[in-house]
Amino acid sequence: MNLGKITVITPPDKLFNLNLSYLLVKPSNTVKQQFQTILSKSIDDLNIFIYDEEETDISWLLSVAQQVDVVIIDIDHCDPTTKSFVTFMLAQPNVH
């Protein structure tokens, strides 16, 4: 069994292909480790977009959130600016 290729994308980059895509918003180390455990069993090629602690490009965040298949937000680690957009993002069907 071969594991799939994982491509990590951070602002300001974007990647457009047909791979299953995830966006992690302000993930803590615990969330990153849990996600890594899940990914370690994947045989599909995946895109992982990461909007991490130092990121402030809200335009990129909202654009990518509309593009990906699944958005995972660690609300407890969001800064005040990001939190102001979380309500909008949580209303989307692909956000968890």
Tab-separated table of N, CA and C in Angstrom:
chain	number	residue	atom	x	y	z
A	1	MET	N	0.848	-1.176	0.000
A	1	MET	CA	0.000	0.000	0.000
A	1	MET	C	0.894	1.239	0.000
A	2	ASN	N	0.656	2.135	-0.931
A	2	ASN	CA	1.397	3.386	-1.001
A	2	ASN	C	0.584	4.512	-0.380
A	3	LEU	N	1.273	5.349	0.378
A	3	LEU	CA	0.619	6.519	0.926
A	3	LEU	C	0.575	7.598	-0.134
A	4	GLY	N	-0.442	8.450	-0.063
A	4	GLY	CA	-0.579	9.528	-1.030
A	4	GLY	C	0.408	10.658	-0.759
A	5	LYS	N	0.558	11.517	-1.744
A	5	LYS	CA	1.432	12.678	-1.630
A	5	LYS	C	0.660	13.804	-0.940
A	6	ILE	N	1.303	14.457	0.021
A	6	ILE	CA	0.693	15.576	0.746
A	6	ILE	C	1.435	16.848	0.360
A	7	THR	N	0.679	17.835	-0.110
A	7	THR	CA	1.248	19.125	-0.469
A	7	THR	C	0.771	20.152	0.554
A	8	VAL	N	1.723	20.830	1.205
A	8	VAL	CA	1.397	21.850	2.205
A	8	VAL	C	1.506	23.221	1.549
A	9	ILE	N	0.460	24.039	1.705
A	9	ILE	CA	0.403	25.356	1.086
A	9	ILE	C	0.125	26.396	2.167
A	10	THR	N	0.888	27.480	2.160
A	10	THR	CA	0.705	28.573	3.113
A	10	THR	C	0.573	29.891	2.350
A	11	PRO	N	0.018	30.926	3.006
A	11	PRO	CA	-0.113	32.222	2.333
A	11	PRO	C	1.241	32.729	1.877
A	12	PRO	N	1.302	33.364	0.775
A	12	PRO	CA	0.229	33.815	-0.121
A	12	PRO	C	-0.050	32.837	-1.257
A	13	ASP	N	0.503	31.626	-1.195
A	13	ASP	CA	0.372	30.675	-2.299
A	13	ASP	C	-1.010	30.034	-2.342
A	14	LYS	N	-1.364	29.602	-3.541
A	14	LYS	CA	-2.589	28.832	-3.755
A	14	LYS	C	-2.253	27.717	-4.722
A	15	LEU	N	-3.036	26.675	-4.674
A	15	LEU	CA	-2.845	25.546	-5.570
A	15	LEU	C	-4.224	25.108	-6.046
A	16	PHE	N	-4.354	24.969	-7.352
A	16	PHE	CA	-5.629	24.576	-7.936
A	16	PHE	C	-5.446	23.237	-8.646
A	17	ASN	N	-6.013	22.194	-8.066
A	17	ASN	CA	-6.023	20.880	-8.696
A	17	ASN	C	-7.233	20.110	-8.177
A	18	LEU	N	-7.349	18.870	-8.518
A	18	LEU	CA	-8.534	18.099	-8.132
A	18	LEU	C	-8.324	17.261	-6.877
A	19	ASN	N	-7.205	17.450	-6.192
A	19	ASN	CA	-6.952	16.703	-4.957
A	19	ASN	C	-7.900	17.148	-3.851
A	20	LEU	N	-8.205	16.241	-2.946
A	20	LEU	CA	-8.951	16.585	-1.750
A	20	LEU	C	-8.137	17.623	-0.978
A	21	SER	N	-8.798	18.714	-0.558
A	21	SER	CA	-8.070	19.810	0.082
A	21	SER	C	-8.647	20.132	1.452
A	22	TYR	N	-7.747	20.431	2.376
A	22	TYR	CA	-8.105	20.821	3.738
A	22	TYR	C	-7.483	22.178	4.039
A	23	LEU	N	-8.148	22.943	4.880
A	23	LEU	CA	-7.602	24.194	5.401
A	23	LEU	C	-7.615	24.107	6.911
A	24	LEU	N	-6.459	24.271	7.524
A	24	LEU	CA	-6.345	24.330	8.978
A	24	LEU	C	-6.180	25.797	9.362
A	25	VAL	N	-7.080	26.306	10.201
A	25	VAL	CA	-7.045	27.706	10.615
A	25	VAL	C	-6.564	27.793	12.057
A	26	LYS	N	-5.410	28.427	12.225
A	26	LYS	CA	-4.781	28.652	13.536
A	26	LYS	C	-4.715	27.372	14.372
A	27	PRO	N	-4.209	26.284	13.801
A	27	PRO	CA	-4.183	25.021	14.541
A	27	PRO	C	-3.147	25.016	15.660
A	28	SER	N	-3.552	24.496	16.813
A	28	SER	CA	-2.608	24.299	17.912
A	28	SER	C	-1.741	23.092	17.587
A	29	ASN	N	-0.706	22.870	18.358
A	29	ASN	CA	0.143	21.696	18.153
A	29	ASN	C	-0.646	20.404	18.316
A	30	THR	N	-1.599	20.402	19.233
A	30	THR	CA	-2.432	19.213	19.451
A	30	THR	C	-3.265	18.910	18.217
A	31	VAL	N	-3.876	19.935	17.638
A	31	VAL	CA	-4.683	19.745	16.430
A	31	VAL	C	-3.792	19.263	15.285
A	32	LYS	N	-2.612	19.841	15.155
A	32	LYS	CA	-1.681	19.412	14.100
A	32	LYS	C	-1.314	17.945	14.265
A	33	GLN	N	-1.055	17.527	15.497
A	33	GLN	CA	-0.681	16.125	15.738
A	33	GLN	C	-1.850	15.186	15.445
A	34	GLN	N	-3.051	15.565	15.857
A	34	GLN	CA	-4.224	14.737	15.582
A	34	GLN	C	-4.467	14.617	14.081
A	35	PHE	N	-4.320	15.740	13.383
A	35	PHE	CA	-4.518	15.740	11.936
A	35	PHE	C	-3.450	14.899	11.245
A	36	GLN	N	-2.219	14.989	11.724
A	36	GLN	CA	-1.124	14.196	11.159
A	36	GLN	C	-1.399	12.703	11.327
A	37	THR	N	-1.945	12.322	12.456
A	37	THR	CA	-2.278	10.917	12.696
A	37	THR	C	-3.325	10.437	11.691
A	38	ILE	N	-4.321	11.258	11.441
A	38	ILE	CA	-5.355	10.910	10.458
A	38	ILE	C	-4.745	10.797	9.066
A	39	LEU	N	-3.901	11.761	8.707
A	39	LEU	CA	-3.297	11.778	7.372
A	39	LEU	C	-2.331	10.618	7.142
A	40	SER	N	-1.744	10.110	8.204
A	40	SER	CA	-0.760	9.034	8.051
A	40	SER	C	-1.375	7.763	7.475
A	41	LYS	N	-2.690	7.694	7.448
A	41	LYS	CA	-3.375	6.518	6.918
A	41	LYS	C	-3.965	6.759	5.530
A	42	SER	N	-3.782	7.955	4.998
A	42	SER	CA	-4.385	8.315	3.712
A	42	SER	C	-3.580	7.775	2.537
A	43	ILE	N	-4.289	7.243	1.553
A	43	ILE	CA	-3.626	6.773	0.337
A	43	ILE	C	-3.871	7.741	-0.829
A	44	ASP	N	-4.620	8.803	-0.578
A	44	ASP	CA	-4.929	9.788	-1.613
A	44	ASP	C	-3.924	10.933	-1.592
A	45	ASP	N	-3.768	11.601	-2.732
A	45	ASP	CA	-2.990	12.834	-2.775
A	45	ASP	C	-3.849	13.936	-2.160
A	46	LEU	N	-3.249	14.729	-1.277
A	46	LEU	CA	-3.994	15.748	-0.540
A	46	LEU	C	-3.298	17.101	-0.607
A	47	ASN	N	-4.095	18.158	-0.525
A	47	ASN	CA	-3.583	19.516	-0.354
A	47	ASN	C	-3.942	19.957	1.058
A	48	ILE	N	-2.960	20.449	1.789
A	48	ILE	CA	-3.193	20.949	3.134
A	48	ILE	C	-2.809	22.427	3.158
A	49	PHE	N	-3.798	23.289	3.254
A	49	PHE	CA	-3.564	24.724	3.376
A	49	PHE	C	-3.499	25.030	4.864
A	50	ILE	N	-2.502	25.813	5.265
A	50	ILE	CA	-2.350	26.136	6.690
A	50	ILE	C	-2.306	27.648	6.881
A	51	TYR	N	-3.230	28.126	7.696
A	51	TYR	CA	-3.276	29.528	8.103
A	51	TYR	C	-2.870	29.534	9.567
A	52	ASP	N	-1.565	29.715	9.803
A	52	ASP	CA	-0.969	29.485	11.115
A	52	ASP	C	-0.926	30.747	11.975
A	53	GLU	N	-0.258	30.644	13.096
A	53	GLU	CA	-0.218	31.686	14.126
A	53	GLU	C	0.189	33.067	13.617
A	54	GLU	N	1.177	33.134	12.740
A	54	GLU	CA	1.714	34.426	12.309
A	54	GLU	C	0.939	35.032	11.146
A	55	GLU	N	0.023	34.310	10.560
A	55	GLU	CA	-0.664	34.762	9.351
A	55	GLU	C	-1.691	35.852	9.647
A	56	THR	N	-1.777	36.810	8.703
A	56	THR	CA	-2.736	37.912	8.855
A	56	THR	C	-3.465	38.223	7.551
A	57	ASP	N	-3.270	37.421	6.521
A	57	ASP	CA	-3.872	37.680	5.213
A	57	ASP	C	-5.298	37.115	5.174
A	58	ILE	N	-6.244	37.921	5.638
A	58	ILE	CA	-7.641	37.488	5.714
A	58	ILE	C	-8.208	37.221	4.325
A	59	SER	N	-7.796	37.987	3.349
A	59	SER	CA	-8.262	37.773	1.971
A	59	SER	C	-7.905	36.363	1.497
A	60	TRP	N	-6.672	35.936	1.759
A	60	TRP	CA	-6.234	34.577	1.391
A	60	TRP	C	-7.079	33.544	2.139
A	61	LEU	N	-7.262	33.764	3.423
A	61	LEU	CA	-8.019	32.831	4.260
A	61	LEU	C	-9.428	32.619	3.713
A	62	LEU	N	-10.141	33.705	3.451
A	62	LEU	CA	-11.520	33.587	2.978
A	62	LEU	C	-11.590	32.978	1.583
A	63	SER	N	-10.638	33.309	0.738
A	63	SER	CA	-10.601	32.752	-0.607
A	63	SER	C	-10.360	31.250	-0.578
A	64	VAL	N	-9.384	30.829	0.192
A	64	VAL	CA	-9.055	29.404	0.283
A	64	VAL	C	-10.187	28.634	0.969
A	65	ALA	N	-10.828	29.229	1.954
A	65	ALA	CA	-11.937	28.560	2.655
A	65	ALA	C	-13.065	28.207	1.689
A	66	GLN	N	-13.267	29.022	0.658
A	66	GLN	CA	-14.290	28.745	-0.348
A	66	GLN	C	-13.842	27.662	-1.331
A	67	GLN	N	-12.544	27.488	-1.476
A	67	GLN	CA	-11.971	26.578	-2.470
A	67	GLN	C	-11.840	25.141	-1.966
A	68	VAL	N	-11.511	24.968	-0.684
A	68	VAL	CA	-11.174	23.637	-0.167
A	68	VAL	C	-12.417	22.802	0.120
A	69	ASP	N	-12.185	21.511	0.331
A	69	ASP	CA	-13.276	20.599	0.650
A	69	ASP	C	-13.663	20.659	2.123
A	70	VAL	N	-12.659	20.824	2.997
A	70	VAL	CA	-12.899	20.817	4.441
A	70	VAL	C	-12.065	21.902	5.113
A	71	VAL	N	-12.711	22.673	5.993
A	71	VAL	CA	-12.022	23.685	6.795
A	71	VAL	C	-12.108	23.250	8.260
A	72	ILE	N	-10.973	23.257	8.935
A	72	ILE	CA	-10.926	22.929	10.355
A	72	ILE	C	-10.388	24.158	11.080
A	73	ILE	N	-11.211	24.731	11.967
A	73	ILE	CA	-10.830	25.941	12.692
A	73	ILE	C	-10.601	25.607	14.158
A	74	ASP	N	-9.451	26.002	14.672
A	74	ASP	CA	-9.153	25.875	16.103
A	74	ASP	C	-9.476	27.236	16.729
A	75	ILE	N	-10.737	27.432	17.059
A	75	ILE	CA	-11.219	28.742	17.512
A	75	ILE	C	-10.467	29.236	18.743
A	76	ASP	N	-10.074	28.335	19.617
A	76	ASP	CA	-9.384	28.737	20.838
A	76	ASP	C	-8.037	29.400	20.568
A	77	HIS	N	-7.473	29.184	19.385
A	77	HIS	CA	-6.162	29.754	19.070
A	77	HIS	C	-6.221	30.872	18.029
A	78	CYS	N	-7.426	31.321	17.712
A	78	CYS	CA	-7.574	32.420	16.746
A	78	CYS	C	-7.292	33.763	17.410
A	79	ASP	N	-6.622	34.630	16.678
A	79	ASP	CA	-6.396	35.990	17.155
A	79	ASP	C	-7.692	36.787	16.956
A	80	PRO	N	-7.797	37.985	17.562
A	80	PRO	CA	-9.037	38.768	17.458
A	80	PRO	C	-9.471	39.063	16.017
A	81	THR	N	-8.536	39.327	15.135
A	81	THR	CA	-8.899	39.612	13.744
A	81	THR	C	-9.513	38.390	13.078
A	82	THR	N	-8.893	37.252	13.257
A	82	THR	CA	-9.411	36.023	12.663
A	82	THR	C	-10.762	35.664	13.274
A	83	LYS	N	-10.915	35.845	14.577
A	83	LYS	CA	-12.183	35.534	15.238
A	83	LYS	C	-13.339	36.332	14.659
A	84	SER	N	-13.061	37.539	14.173
A	84	SER	CA	-14.145	38.349	13.622
A	84	SER	C	-14.699	37.750	12.329
A	85	PHE	N	-13.956	36.860	11.681
A	85	PHE	CA	-14.416	36.212	10.459
A	85	PHE	C	-14.887	34.777	10.689
A	86	VAL	N	-14.679	34.258	11.883
A	86	VAL	CA	-15.032	32.867	12.174
A	86	VAL	C	-16.531	32.635	12.069
A	87	THR	N	-17.339	33.581	12.515
A	87	THR	CA	-18.793	33.412	12.446
A	87	THR	C	-19.243	33.216	11.014
A	88	PHE	N	-18.707	34.027	10.109
A	88	PHE	CA	-19.032	33.875	8.690
A	88	PHE	C	-18.592	32.512	8.184
A	89	MET	N	-17.398	32.115	8.543
A	89	MET	CA	-16.856	30.850	8.047
A	89	MET	C	-17.640	29.650	8.594
A	90	LEU	N	-18.058	29.717	9.853
A	90	LEU	CA	-18.787	28.600	10.449
A	90	LEU	C	-20.145	28.362	9.790
A	91	ALA	N	-20.659	29.366	9.104
A	91	ALA	CA	-21.938	29.218	8.417
A	91	ALA	C	-21.799	28.424	7.114
A	92	GLN	N	-20.581	28.158	6.693
A	92	GLN	CA	-20.337	27.418	5.452
A	92	GLN	C	-20.443	25.909	5.723
A	93	PRO	N	-20.937	25.154	4.758
A	93	PRO	CA	-21.161	23.711	4.984
A	93	PRO	C	-19.889	22.869	5.097
A	94	ASN	N	-18.746	23.400	4.667
A	94	ASN	CA	-17.509	22.606	4.697
A	94	ASN	C	-16.632	22.925	5.908
A	95	VAL	N	-17.166	23.663	6.880
A	95	VAL	CA	-16.364	24.119	8.029
A	95	VAL	C	-16.712	23.313	9.276
A	96	HIS	N	-15.645	22.916	9.992
A	96	HIS	CA	-15.820	22.132	11.226
A	96	HIS	C	-14.972	22.737	12.326
